[in-house]
Coordinates of C-alpha atoms (C1' of nucleotides) in Angstrom, one line a residue:
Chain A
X28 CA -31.3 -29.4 7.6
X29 CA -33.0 -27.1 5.3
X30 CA -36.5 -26.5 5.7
X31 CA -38.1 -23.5 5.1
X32 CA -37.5 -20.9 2.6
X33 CA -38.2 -18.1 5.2
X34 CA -35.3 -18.8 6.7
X35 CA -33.2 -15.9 4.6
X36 CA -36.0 -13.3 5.8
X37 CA -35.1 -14.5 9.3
X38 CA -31.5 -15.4 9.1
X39 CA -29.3 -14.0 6.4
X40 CA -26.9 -16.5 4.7
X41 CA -24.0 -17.0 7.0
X42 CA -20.7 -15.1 7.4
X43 CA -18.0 -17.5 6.9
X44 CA -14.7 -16.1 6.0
X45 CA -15.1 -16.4 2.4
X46 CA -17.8 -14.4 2.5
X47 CA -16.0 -11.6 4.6
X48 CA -13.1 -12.1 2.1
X49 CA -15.2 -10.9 -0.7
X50 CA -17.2 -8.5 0.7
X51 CA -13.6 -7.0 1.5
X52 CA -13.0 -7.0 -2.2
X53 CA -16.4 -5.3 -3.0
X54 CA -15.5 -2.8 -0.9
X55 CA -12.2 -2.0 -1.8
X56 CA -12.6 -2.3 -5.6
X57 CA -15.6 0.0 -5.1
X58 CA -13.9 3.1 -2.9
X59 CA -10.0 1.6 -2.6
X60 CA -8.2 0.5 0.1
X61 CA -8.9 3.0 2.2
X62 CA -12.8 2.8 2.4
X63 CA -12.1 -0.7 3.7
X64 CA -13.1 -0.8 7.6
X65 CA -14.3 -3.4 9.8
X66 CA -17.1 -1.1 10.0
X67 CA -18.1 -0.9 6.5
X68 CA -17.0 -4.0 5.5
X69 CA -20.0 -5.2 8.6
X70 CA -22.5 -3.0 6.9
X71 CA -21.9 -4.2 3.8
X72 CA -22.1 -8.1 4.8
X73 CA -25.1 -6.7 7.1
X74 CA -23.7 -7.6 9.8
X75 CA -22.4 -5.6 13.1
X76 CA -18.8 -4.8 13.2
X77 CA -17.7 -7.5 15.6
X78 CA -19.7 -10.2 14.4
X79 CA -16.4 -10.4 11.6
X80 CA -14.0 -11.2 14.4
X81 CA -15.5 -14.9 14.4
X82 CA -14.0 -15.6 10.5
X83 CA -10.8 -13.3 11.1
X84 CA -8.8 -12.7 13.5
X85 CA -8.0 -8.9 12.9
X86 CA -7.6 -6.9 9.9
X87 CA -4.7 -7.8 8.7
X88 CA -5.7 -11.1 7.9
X89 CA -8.2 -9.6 5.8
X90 CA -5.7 -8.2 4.0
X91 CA -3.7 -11.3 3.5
X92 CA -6.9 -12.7 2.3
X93 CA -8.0 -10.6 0.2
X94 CA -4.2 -10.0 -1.7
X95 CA -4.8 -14.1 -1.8
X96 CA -7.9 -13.5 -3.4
X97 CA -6.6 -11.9 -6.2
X98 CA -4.1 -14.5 -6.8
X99 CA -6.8 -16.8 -7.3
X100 CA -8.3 -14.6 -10.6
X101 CA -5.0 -15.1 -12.2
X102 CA -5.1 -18.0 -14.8
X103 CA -2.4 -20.6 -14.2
X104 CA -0.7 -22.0 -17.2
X105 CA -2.4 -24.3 -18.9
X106 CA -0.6 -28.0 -19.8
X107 CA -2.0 -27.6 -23.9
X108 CA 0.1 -24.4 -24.6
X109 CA 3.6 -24.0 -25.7
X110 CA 5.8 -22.0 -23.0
X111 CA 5.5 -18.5 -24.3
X112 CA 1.6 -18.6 -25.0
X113 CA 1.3 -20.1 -21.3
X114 CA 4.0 -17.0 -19.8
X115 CA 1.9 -14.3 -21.9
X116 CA -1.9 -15.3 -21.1
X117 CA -0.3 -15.7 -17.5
X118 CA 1.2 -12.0 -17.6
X119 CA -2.1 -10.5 -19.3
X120 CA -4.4 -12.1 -16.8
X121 CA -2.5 -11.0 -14.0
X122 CA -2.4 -7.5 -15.3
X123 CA -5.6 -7.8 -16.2
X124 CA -6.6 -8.9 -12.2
X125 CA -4.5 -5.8 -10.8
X126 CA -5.8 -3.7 -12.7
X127 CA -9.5 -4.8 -11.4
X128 CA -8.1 -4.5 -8.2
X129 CA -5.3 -1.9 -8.1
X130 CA -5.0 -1.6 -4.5
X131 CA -3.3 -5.5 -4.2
X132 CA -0.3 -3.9 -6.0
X133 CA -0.7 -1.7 -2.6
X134 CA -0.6 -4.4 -0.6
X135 CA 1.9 -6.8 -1.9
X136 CA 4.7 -4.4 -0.4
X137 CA 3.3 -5.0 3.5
X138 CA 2.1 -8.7 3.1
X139 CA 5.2 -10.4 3.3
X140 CA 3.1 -13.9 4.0
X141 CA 2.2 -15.3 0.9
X142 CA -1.3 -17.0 0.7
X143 CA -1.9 -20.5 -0.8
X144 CA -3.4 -19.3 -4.0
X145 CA -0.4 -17.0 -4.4
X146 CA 2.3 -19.7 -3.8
X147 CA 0.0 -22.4 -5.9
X148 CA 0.4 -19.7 -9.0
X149 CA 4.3 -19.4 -8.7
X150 CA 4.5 -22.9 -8.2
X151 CA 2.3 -23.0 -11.5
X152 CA 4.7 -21.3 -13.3
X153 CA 7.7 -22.2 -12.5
X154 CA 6.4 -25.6 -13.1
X155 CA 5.7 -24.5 -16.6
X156 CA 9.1 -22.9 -17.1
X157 CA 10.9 -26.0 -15.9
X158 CA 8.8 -28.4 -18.3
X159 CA 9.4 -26.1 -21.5
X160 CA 13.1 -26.8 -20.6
X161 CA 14.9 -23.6 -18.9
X162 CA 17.4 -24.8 -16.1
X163 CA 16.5 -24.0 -12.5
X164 CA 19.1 -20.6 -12.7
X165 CA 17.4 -19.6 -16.0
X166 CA 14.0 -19.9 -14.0
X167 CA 14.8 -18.3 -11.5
X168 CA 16.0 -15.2 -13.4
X169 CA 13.3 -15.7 -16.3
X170 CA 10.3 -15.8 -13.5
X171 CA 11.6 -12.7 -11.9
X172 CA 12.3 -11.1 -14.9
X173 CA 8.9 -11.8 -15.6
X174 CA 7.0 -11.1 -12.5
X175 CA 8.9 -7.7 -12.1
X176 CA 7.8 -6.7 -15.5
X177 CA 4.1 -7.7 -14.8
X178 CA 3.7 -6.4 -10.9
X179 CA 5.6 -3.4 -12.5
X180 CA 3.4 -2.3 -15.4
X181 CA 0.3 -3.1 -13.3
X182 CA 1.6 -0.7 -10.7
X183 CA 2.5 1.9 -13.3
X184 CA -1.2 1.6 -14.5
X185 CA -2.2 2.4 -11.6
X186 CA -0.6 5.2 -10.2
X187 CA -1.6 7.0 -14.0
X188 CA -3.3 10.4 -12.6
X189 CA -6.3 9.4 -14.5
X190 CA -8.5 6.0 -14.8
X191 CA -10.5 5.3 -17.5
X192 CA -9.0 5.3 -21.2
X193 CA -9.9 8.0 -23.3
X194 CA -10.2 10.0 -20.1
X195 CA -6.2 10.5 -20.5
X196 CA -6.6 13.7 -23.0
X197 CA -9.3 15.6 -21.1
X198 CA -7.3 15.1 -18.0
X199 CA -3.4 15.5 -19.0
X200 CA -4.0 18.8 -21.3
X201 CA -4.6 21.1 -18.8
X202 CA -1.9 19.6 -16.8
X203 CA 0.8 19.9 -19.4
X204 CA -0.5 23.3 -20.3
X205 CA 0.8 24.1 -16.7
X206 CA 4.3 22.4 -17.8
X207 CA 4.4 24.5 -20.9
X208 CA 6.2 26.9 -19.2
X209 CA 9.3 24.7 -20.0
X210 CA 10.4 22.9 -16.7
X211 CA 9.7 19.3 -18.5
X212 CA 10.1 19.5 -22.2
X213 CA 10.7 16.3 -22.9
X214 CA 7.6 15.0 -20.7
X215 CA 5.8 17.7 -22.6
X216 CA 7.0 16.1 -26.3
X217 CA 5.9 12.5 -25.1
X218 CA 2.7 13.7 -24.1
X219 CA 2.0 15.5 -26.8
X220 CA 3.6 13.8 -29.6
X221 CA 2.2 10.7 -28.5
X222 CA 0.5 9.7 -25.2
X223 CA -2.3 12.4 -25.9
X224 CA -3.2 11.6 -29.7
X225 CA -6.4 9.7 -30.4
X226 CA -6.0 6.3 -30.0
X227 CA -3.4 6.1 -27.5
X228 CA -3.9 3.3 -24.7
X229 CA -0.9 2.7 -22.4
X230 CA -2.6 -1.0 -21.7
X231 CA -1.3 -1.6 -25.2
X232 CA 2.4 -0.7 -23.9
X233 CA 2.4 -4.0 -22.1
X234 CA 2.5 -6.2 -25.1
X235 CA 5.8 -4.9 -26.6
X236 CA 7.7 -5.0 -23.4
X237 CA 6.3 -9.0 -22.6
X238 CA 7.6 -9.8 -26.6
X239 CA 10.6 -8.6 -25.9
X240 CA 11.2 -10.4 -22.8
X241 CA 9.8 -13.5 -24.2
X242 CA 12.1 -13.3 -27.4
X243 CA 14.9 -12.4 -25.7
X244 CA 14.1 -15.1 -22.9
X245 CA 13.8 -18.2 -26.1
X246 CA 17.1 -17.5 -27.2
X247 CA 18.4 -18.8 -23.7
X248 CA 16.6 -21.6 -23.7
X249 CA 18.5 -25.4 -24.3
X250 CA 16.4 -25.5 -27.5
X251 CA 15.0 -23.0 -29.0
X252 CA 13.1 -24.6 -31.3
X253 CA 10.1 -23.7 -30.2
Chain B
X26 CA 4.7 28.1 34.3
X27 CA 7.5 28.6 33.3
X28 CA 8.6 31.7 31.0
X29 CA 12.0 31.3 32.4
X30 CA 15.2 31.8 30.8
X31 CA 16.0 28.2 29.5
X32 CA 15.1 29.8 26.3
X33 CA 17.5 27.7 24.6
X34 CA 15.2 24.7 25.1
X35 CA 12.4 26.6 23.5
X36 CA 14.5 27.6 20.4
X37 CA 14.8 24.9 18.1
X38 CA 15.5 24.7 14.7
X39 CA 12.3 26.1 13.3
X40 CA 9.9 23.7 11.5
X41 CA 9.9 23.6 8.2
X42 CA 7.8 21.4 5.4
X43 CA 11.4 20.1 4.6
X44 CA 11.8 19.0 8.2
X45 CA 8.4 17.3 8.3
X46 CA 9.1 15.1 5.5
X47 CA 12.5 14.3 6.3
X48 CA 11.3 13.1 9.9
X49 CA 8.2 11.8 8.3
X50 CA 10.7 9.3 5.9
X51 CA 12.5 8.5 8.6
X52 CA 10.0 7.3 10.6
X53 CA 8.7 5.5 7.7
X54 CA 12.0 3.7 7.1
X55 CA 12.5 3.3 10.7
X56 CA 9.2 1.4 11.5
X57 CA 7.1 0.9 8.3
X58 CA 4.7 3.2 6.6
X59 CA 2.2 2.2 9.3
X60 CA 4.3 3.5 12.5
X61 CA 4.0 7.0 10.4
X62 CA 1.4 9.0 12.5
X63 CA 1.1 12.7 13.1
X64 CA 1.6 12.1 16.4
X65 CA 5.1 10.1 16.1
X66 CA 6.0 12.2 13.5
X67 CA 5.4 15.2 15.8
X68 CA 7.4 13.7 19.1
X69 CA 9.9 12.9 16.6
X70 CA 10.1 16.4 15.8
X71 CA 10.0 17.5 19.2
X72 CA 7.0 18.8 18.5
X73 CA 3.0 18.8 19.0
X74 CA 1.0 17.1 17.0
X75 CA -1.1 20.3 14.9
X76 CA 2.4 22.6 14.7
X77 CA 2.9 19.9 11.8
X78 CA -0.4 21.2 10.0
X79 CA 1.2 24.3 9.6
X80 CA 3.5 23.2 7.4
X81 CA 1.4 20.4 5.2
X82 CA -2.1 20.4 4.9
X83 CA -2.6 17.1 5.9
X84 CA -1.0 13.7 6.2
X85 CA -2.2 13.0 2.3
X86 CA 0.7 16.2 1.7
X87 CA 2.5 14.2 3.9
X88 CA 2.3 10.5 1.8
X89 CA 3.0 12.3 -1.4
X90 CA 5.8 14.7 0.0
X91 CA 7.9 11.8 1.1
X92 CA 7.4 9.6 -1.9
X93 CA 8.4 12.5 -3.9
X94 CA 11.7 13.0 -1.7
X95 CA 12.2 9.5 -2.5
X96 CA 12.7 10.2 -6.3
X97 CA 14.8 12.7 -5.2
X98 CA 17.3 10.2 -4.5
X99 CA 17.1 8.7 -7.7
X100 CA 20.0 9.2 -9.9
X101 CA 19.3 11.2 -13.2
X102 CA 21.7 10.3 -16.3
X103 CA 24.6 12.3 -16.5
X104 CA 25.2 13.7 -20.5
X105 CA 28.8 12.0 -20.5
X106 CA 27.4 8.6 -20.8
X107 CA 26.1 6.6 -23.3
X108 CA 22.3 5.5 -23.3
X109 CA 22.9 2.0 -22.1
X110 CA 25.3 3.5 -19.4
X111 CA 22.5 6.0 -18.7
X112 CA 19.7 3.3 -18.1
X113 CA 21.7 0.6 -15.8
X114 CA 23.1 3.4 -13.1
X115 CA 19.7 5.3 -13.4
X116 CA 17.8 1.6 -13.0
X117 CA 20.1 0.5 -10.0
X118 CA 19.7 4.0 -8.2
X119 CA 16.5 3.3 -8.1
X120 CA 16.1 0.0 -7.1
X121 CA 17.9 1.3 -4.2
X122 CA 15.9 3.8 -3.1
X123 CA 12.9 1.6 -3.4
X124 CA 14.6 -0.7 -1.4
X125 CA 15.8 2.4 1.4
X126 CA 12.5 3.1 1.7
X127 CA 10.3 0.1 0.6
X128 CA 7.2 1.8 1.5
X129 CA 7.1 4.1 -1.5
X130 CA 6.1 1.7 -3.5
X131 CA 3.3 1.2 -1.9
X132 CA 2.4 4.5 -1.9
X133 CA 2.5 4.9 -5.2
X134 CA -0.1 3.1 -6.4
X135 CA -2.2 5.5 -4.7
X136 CA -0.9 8.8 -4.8
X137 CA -1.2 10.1 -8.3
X138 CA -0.4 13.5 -8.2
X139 CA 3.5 13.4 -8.9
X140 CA 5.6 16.3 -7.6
X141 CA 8.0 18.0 -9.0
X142 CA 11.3 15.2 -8.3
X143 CA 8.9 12.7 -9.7
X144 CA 8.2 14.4 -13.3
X145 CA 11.7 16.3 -12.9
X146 CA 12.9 12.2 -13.0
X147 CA 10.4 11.4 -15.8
X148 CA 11.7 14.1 -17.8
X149 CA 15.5 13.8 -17.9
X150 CA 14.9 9.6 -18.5
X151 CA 12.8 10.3 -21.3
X152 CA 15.2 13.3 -22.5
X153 CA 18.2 10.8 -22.5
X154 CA 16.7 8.4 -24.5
X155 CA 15.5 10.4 -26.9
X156 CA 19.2 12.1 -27.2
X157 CA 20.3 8.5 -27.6
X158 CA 18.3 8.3 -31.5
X159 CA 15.1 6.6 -30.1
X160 CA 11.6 7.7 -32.1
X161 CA 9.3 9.0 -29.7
X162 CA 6.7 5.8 -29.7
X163 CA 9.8 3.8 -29.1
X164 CA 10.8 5.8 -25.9
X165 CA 7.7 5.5 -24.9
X166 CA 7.8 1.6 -25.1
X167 CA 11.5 1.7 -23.7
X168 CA 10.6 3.6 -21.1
X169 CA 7.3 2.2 -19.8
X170 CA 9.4 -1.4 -19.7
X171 CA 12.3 -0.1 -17.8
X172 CA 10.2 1.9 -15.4
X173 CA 7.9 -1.4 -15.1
X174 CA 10.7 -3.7 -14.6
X175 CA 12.4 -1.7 -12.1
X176 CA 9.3 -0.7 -9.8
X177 CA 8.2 -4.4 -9.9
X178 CA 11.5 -6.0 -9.3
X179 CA 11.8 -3.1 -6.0
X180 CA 8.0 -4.7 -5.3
X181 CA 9.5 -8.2 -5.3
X182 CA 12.3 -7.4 -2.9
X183 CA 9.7 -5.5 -0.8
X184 CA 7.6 -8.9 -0.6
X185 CA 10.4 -10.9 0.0
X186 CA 9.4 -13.1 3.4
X187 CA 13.0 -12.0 4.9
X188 CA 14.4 -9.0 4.9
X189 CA 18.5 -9.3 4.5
X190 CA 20.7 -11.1 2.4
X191 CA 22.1 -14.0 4.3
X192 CA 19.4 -14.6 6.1
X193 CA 17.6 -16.1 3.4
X194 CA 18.0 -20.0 4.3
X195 CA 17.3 -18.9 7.9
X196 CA 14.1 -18.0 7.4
X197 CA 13.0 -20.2 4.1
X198 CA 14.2 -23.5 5.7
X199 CA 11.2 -24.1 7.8
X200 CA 8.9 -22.7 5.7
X201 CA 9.9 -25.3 2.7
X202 CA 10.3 -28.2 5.4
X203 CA 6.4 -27.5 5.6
X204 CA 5.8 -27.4 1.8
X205 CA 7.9 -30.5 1.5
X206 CA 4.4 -32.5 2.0
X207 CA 4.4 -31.9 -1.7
X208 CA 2.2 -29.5 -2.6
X209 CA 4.8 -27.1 -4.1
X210 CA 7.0 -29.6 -5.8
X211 CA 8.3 -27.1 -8.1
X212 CA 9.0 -24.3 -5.7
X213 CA 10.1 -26.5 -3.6
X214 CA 12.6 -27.4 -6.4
X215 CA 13.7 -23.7 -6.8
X216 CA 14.4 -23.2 -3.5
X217 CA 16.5 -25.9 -2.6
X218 CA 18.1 -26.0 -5.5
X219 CA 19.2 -23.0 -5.9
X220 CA 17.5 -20.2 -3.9
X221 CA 18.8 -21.6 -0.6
X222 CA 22.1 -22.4 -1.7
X223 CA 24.9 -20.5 0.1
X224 CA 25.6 -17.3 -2.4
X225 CA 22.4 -16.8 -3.4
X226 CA 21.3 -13.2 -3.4
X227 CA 18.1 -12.5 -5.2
X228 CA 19.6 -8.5 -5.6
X229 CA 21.8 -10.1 -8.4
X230 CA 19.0 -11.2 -10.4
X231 CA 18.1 -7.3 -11.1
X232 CA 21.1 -7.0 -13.8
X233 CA 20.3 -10.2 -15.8
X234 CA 17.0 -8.7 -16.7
X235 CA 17.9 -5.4 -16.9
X236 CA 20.6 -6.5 -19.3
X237 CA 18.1 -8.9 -21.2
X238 CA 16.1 -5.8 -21.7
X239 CA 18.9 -3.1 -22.5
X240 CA 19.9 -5.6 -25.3
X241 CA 17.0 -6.2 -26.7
X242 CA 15.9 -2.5 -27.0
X243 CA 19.4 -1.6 -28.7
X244 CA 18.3 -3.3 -31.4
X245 CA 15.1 -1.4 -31.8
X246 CA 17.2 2.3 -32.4
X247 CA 17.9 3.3 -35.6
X248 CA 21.2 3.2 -34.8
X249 CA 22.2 0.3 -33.1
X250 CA 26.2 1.0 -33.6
X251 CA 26.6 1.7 -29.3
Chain C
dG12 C1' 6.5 51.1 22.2
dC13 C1' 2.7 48.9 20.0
dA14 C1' 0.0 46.4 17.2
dC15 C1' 0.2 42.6 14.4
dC16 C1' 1.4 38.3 12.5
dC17 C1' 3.2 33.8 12.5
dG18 C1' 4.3 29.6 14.2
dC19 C1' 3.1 26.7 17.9
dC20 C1' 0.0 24.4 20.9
dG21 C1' -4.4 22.7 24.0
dT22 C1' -8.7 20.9 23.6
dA23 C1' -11.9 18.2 21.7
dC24 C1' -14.6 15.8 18.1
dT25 C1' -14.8 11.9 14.9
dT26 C1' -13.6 7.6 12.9
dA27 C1' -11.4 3.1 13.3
dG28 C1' -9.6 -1.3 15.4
dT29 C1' -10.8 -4.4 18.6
dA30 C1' -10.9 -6.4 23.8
dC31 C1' -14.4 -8.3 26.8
dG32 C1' -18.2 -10.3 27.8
dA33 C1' -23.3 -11.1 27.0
dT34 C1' -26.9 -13.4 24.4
dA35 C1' -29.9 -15.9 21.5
dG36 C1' -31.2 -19.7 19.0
dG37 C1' -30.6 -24.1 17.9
dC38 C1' -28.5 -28.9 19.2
dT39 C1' -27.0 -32.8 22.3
dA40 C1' -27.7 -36.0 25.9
dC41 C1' -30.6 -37.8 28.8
Chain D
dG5 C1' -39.0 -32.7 26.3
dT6 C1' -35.8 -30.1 28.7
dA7 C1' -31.6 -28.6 30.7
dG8 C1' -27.4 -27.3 29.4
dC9 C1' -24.1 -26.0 25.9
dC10 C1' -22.0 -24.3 21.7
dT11 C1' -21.4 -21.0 18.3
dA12 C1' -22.3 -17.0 15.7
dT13 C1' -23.7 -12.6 16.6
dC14 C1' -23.8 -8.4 19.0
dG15 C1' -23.4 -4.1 22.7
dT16 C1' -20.4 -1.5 25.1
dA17 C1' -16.4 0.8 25.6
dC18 C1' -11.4 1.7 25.4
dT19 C1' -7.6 3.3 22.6
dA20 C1' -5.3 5.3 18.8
dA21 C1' -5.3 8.5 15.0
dG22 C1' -6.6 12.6 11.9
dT23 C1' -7.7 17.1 12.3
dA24 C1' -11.0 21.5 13.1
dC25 C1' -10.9 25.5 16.0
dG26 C1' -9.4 28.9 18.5
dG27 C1' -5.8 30.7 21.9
dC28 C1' -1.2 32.5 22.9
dG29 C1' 3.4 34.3 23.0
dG30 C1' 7.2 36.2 21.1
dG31 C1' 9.4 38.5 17.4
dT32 C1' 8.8 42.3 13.6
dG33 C1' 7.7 46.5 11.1
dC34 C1' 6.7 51.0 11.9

DNA sequence: GCACCCGCCGTACTTAGTACGATAGGCTAC
DNA sequence: GTAGCCTATCGTACTAAGTACGGCGGGTGC
């Protein structure tokens, strides 16, 4: 029964689990994984620390949830789209959601218990492989090939020494002026050569590597027509 | 108090950084990253708790240490082979590792300092392809999609809700009788129909990728005669 | 033989997860 | 309406873990 609007000033909107879910997120987008405690994640929600324990049972499953959570931002294939425009805005918006929240790719090697958004999204796309014709063997290697690939990238990404994207010069050239000394030439020539010119993004990397996968893939299909 | 003679007891093999992160892995491997403390890394030592911060700063030195020695372990390519030779016995060594020590890989999302094993690795990949004719943008491309491929198809293992290789229908069967209400018709499918079948070993799907992807990038070299 | 240094340790402070039970504010049954 | 109850929240407190700080003992250089 709502009555009055004072009733925020007096009570603040619930905690349900949702809500401690994504306050969770907040949290550990804002300061990663590691600035996520019960005690923070309280303050943030306004809340005392053990008031959480009635929407989760312990920490863990706030971790489950919140790994979950990011499954859910991933965009499932859509039933319009031919196979490889539904594998590649799959891959890119799963990239894109781990790179928004870097410390799931953290995660995913602890949480062995998948959540229902994460199995709904492989059953999405192995669903979408099947229709566009692959047998169930070629699925099988075509999503792992696929997911590896993905997961992969999104953890290389992340564990670059820098963040941001045009940071990568200002923060790698004293670094590899420490290498010049010789230890790693060939690091030194990439770098240098390449990875440090102007316009450089190793985002863009992803692209060639899902093409290739994705041409290579077609040519095992029944009928490659399309 | 007693200075007494058993001196013996009292003279163990001095501690040593190396030590710390050798007991430090093995506790890891033994238990999980989370069983890792300073305190069971110290008993396991035979040892108390602060002589460890002699030898590493703190447990940060600690995380990146061991995921450094893990990349040790990592196979470099040896000059008598050829590229693709190269790539699939470097790729394999280190999906073993990663599967050793499963753990790592979820450190490394968020350590980014890499020591000296780490960029030693980076270096003599990147050296070997570009001794095998590739340009320097396409070792970059080749490289970022093998390193992606592997590291995500060690995180997939890692995730895996079982943890041998037989044991596979043990564990899945129950879970899919519960899915079987239908709401994951299509994993459902893959599972039965193939995943849970008797030889099944996910391991093997590593080489059909990494063979999709070692074909496809030997047509990108200039020249594509090995 | 002595002072010094180095590696080890005892103590203790701080932060984090969470068990246990209390409580408050509304809601049900009469 | 009112007694009791239910549920979400909270207070307290215990345990585990990281680690600062300073002590100590035994081996070394002179």
């Amino acid at each position: 029964m709502p009555k009055s609007i004072s009733d925020s000033a007096h009570h603040r909107t619930p905690l349900t689990r949702e809500r401690v879910l994504r306050g969770a997120v907040e949290i550990a987008d804002a300061g990663g994984i590691g600035s996520l405690t019960i005690r923070s994640l309280a303050q943030h929600l306004g809340v005392k620390p053990m008031s959480v324990y009635h929407h989760v049972a312990n920490k863990d499953e706030i971790l489950d949830g919140i790994v979950d959570l990011v499954f859910t931002e991933i965009e499932l294939p859509s039933a319009g789209d031919d196979w490889r425009t539904q594998m590649r805005r799959r891959a890119n918006s799963a990239r894109l959601a781990l790179s928004r929240h870097p410390w799931a790719i953290g995660l995913m090697e602890s949480r062995t218990t998948p959540g229902p958004a994460t199995l709904r999204h492989h059953d999405a796309v192995i669903g979408a492989l099947r229709a566009a014709g692959f047998t169930v063997e070629m699925t099988a290697h075509a999503y792992a090939l696929l997911d590896s690939y993905t997961y992969g990238f999104a953890l290389q990404e992340a564990a670059l020494p820098f963040k941001g994207t045009e940071t990568v010069a200002g923060v790698a050239e004293p670094m590899m002026r420490q290498f010049s000394a010789g230890e790693y030439p060939h690091l030194v020539e990439l770098a240098t050569d390449h990875v440090l010119r102007p316009g450089y993004d190793f985002g863009n990397e992803f692209d060639f590597g899902l093409d290739l996968i994705l041409d290579a893939l077609a040519k095992s299909r029944p009928d490659p027509s399309t």
